[in-house]
C-alpha positions as MATLAB code, in Angstrom:
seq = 'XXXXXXXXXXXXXXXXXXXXXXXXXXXXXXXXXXXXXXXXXXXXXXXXXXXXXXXXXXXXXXXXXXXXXXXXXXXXXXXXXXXXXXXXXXXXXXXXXXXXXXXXXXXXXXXXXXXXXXXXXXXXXXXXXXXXXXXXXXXXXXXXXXXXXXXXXXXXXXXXXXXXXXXXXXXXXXXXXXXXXXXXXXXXXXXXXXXXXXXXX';
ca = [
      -4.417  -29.927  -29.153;
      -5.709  -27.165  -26.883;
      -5.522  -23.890  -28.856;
      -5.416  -19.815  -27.556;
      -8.152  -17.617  -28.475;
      -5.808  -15.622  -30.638;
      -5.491  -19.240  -32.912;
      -9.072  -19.802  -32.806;
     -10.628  -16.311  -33.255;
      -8.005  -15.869  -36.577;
      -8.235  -19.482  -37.903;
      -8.862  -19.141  -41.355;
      -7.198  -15.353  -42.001;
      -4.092  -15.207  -43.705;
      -1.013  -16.017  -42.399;
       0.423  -12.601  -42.645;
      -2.800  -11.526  -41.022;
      -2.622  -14.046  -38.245;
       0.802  -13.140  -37.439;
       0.341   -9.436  -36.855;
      -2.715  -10.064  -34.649;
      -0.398  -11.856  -32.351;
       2.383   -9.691  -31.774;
      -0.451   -6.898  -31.530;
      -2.297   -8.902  -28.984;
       1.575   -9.715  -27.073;
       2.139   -6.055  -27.184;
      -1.158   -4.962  -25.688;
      -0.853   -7.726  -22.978;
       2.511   -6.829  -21.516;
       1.404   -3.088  -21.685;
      -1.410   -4.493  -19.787;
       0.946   -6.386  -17.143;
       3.140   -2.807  -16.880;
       0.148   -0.621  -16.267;
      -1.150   -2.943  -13.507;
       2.342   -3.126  -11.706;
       2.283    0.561  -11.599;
      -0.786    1.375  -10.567;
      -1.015   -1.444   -8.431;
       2.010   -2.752   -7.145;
       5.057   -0.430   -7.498;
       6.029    3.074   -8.648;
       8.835    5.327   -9.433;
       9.503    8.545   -7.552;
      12.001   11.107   -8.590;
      13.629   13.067   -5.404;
      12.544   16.371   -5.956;
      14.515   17.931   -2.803;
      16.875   18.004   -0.236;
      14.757   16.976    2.266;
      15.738   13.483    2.355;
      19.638   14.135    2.294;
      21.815   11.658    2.553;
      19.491    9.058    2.931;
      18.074    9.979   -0.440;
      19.855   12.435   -2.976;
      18.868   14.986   -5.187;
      20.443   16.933   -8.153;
      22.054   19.437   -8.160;
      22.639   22.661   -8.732;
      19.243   22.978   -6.192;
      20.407   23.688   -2.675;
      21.431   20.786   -0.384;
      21.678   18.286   -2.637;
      24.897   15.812   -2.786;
      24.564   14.571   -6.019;
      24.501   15.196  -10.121;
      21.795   13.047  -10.289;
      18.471   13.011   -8.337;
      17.812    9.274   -6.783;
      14.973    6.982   -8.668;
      13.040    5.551   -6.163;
      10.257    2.486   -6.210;
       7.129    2.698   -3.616;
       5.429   -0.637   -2.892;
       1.333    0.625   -3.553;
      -0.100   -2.322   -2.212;
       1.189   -3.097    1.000;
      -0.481   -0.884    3.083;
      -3.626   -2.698    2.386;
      -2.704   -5.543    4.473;
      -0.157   -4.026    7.019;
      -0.359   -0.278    8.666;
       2.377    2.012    8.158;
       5.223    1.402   10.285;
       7.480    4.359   12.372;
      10.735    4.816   10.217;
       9.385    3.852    7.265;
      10.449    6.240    4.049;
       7.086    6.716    2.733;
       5.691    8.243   -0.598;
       2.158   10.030   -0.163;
       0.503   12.996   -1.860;
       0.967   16.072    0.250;
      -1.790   17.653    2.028;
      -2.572   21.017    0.684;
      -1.325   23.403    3.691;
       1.904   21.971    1.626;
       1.612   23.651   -1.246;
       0.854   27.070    0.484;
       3.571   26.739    3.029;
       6.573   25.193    1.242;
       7.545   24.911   -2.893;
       4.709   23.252   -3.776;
       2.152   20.470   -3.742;
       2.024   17.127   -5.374;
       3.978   13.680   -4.285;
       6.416   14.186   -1.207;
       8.987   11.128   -0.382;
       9.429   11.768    3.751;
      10.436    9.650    6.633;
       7.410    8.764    8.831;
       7.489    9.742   12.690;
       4.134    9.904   14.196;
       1.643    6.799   14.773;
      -1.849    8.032   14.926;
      -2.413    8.908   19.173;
       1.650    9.139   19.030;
       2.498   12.787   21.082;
       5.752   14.332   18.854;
       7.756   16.711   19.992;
      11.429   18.163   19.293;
      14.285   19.940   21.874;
      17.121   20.834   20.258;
      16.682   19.422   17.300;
      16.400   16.191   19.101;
      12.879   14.507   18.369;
      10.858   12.738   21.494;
       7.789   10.554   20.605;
       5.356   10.013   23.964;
       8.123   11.657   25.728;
      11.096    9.015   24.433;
      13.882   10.001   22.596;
      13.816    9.117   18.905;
      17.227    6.860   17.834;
      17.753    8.294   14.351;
      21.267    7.850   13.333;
      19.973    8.282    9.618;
      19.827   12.156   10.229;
      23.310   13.415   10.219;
      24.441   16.261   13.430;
      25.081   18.811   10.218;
      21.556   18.550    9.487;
      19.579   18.809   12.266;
      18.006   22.256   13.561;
      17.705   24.269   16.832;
      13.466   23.781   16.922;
      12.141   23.267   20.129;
       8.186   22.281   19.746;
       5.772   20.612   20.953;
       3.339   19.305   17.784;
       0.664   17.648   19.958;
      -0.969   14.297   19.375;
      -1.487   12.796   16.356;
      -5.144   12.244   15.299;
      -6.658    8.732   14.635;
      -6.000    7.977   11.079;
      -2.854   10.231   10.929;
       0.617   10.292   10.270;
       3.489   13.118   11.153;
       6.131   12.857    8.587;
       9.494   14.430    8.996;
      12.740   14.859    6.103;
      15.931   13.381    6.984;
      17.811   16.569    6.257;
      16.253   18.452    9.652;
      17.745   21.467    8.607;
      16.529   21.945    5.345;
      12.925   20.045    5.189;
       9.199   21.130    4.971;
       7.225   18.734    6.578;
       4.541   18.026    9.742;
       6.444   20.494   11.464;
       5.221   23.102    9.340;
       2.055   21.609    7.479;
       0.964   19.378   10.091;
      -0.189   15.557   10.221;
      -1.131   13.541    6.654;
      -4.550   11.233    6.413;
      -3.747    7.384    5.605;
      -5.612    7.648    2.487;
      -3.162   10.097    1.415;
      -0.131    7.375    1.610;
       0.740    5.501   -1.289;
       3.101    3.542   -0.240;
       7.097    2.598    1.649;
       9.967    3.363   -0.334;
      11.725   -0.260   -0.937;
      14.247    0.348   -3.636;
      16.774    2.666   -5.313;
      16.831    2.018   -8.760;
      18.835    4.954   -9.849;
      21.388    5.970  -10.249;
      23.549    2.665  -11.054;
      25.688    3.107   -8.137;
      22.939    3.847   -5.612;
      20.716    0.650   -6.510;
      19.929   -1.140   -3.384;
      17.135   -0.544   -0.702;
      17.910    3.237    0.937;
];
């Protein structure tokens, strides 16, 4: 009979003893198993603004947002090990810290990335050209695009220009410029709250 180190390191406590061991030792190994998924493998995200309206809601009463309830979000922090980032992709990443001086603050940002490093970005109209090509994004609605006509220049190697789905009303590379890859932590891939929004945004 093969027996678990919990068995053999308590054989010969009490029962009582032996017992409360292993539910201590089950606790501390699924804290274990939670700990490593978050740090390692996925993450909630609260939406802080409305710079990802619709495509991502906040709560109101803050300005722009659609919704009571601000969306819970889950960032895959592994991924980008194996893969680069990918145009379109809703990423998570810790602002750079122009951020914090230019717009409400610092910290984790949830944005929609536009750039490629050596990608030229530009925007006339409100419309948004990438190496000169027009950018297809139905996900920003005509309400919430701006007026800006800009040209932002390349992107440097090891860069990424990130821009809010709510034109209009977001912060981003326009204003603070391009973010470093070791900055990302990871795609958005889920909605887990509210009820009604679960699914992948």
């Amino acid at each position: 009979m093969v027996r678990n180190p919990i068995d053999r390191l308590t054989d010969g406590m009490p029962r009582g003893y032996r017992a409360l061991i292993d539910w201590l030792a089950t606790v501390a190994f699924a804290l274990a198993i939670v700990l490593f998924v978050k740090t390692e493998v996925a993450n909630p995200y609260r939406i802080p603004s409305s710079s990802m309206e619709p495509t991502l809601h906040c709560a109101k009463p803050a300005v722009g947002c659609e919704s009571d309830y601000s969306d819970r979000v889950l960032a895959n922090r592994f991924i980008y090990r194996f893969r680069d980032p990918r145009r379109g992709e809703i990423v998570v990443f810790h602002a750079p810290p122009a951020a914090a001086r230019l717009c409400q603050g610092g910290g984790v940002y949830v944005k929609r990335l536009i750039g490629l490093p050596g990608d030229d970005v530009s925007e006339r109209d409100g419309r948004v050209y990438v190496n000169g090509k027009l950018l297809h994004d139905s996900y920003v609605l005509p309400a919430d695009r701006d007026t800006i006509t800009r040209d932002f220049g390349r992107v440097p190697p090891g860069h990424y220009f990130f821009m809010g789905d709510n034109r209009a009303d977001s912060c981003d590379s326009r204003t603070w410029g391009t973010v470093a890859r070791s900055a990302l932590i990871g795609p958005v891939f889920a909605t887990y709250w509210p009820p009604q929004r679960i699914g992948s945004p």
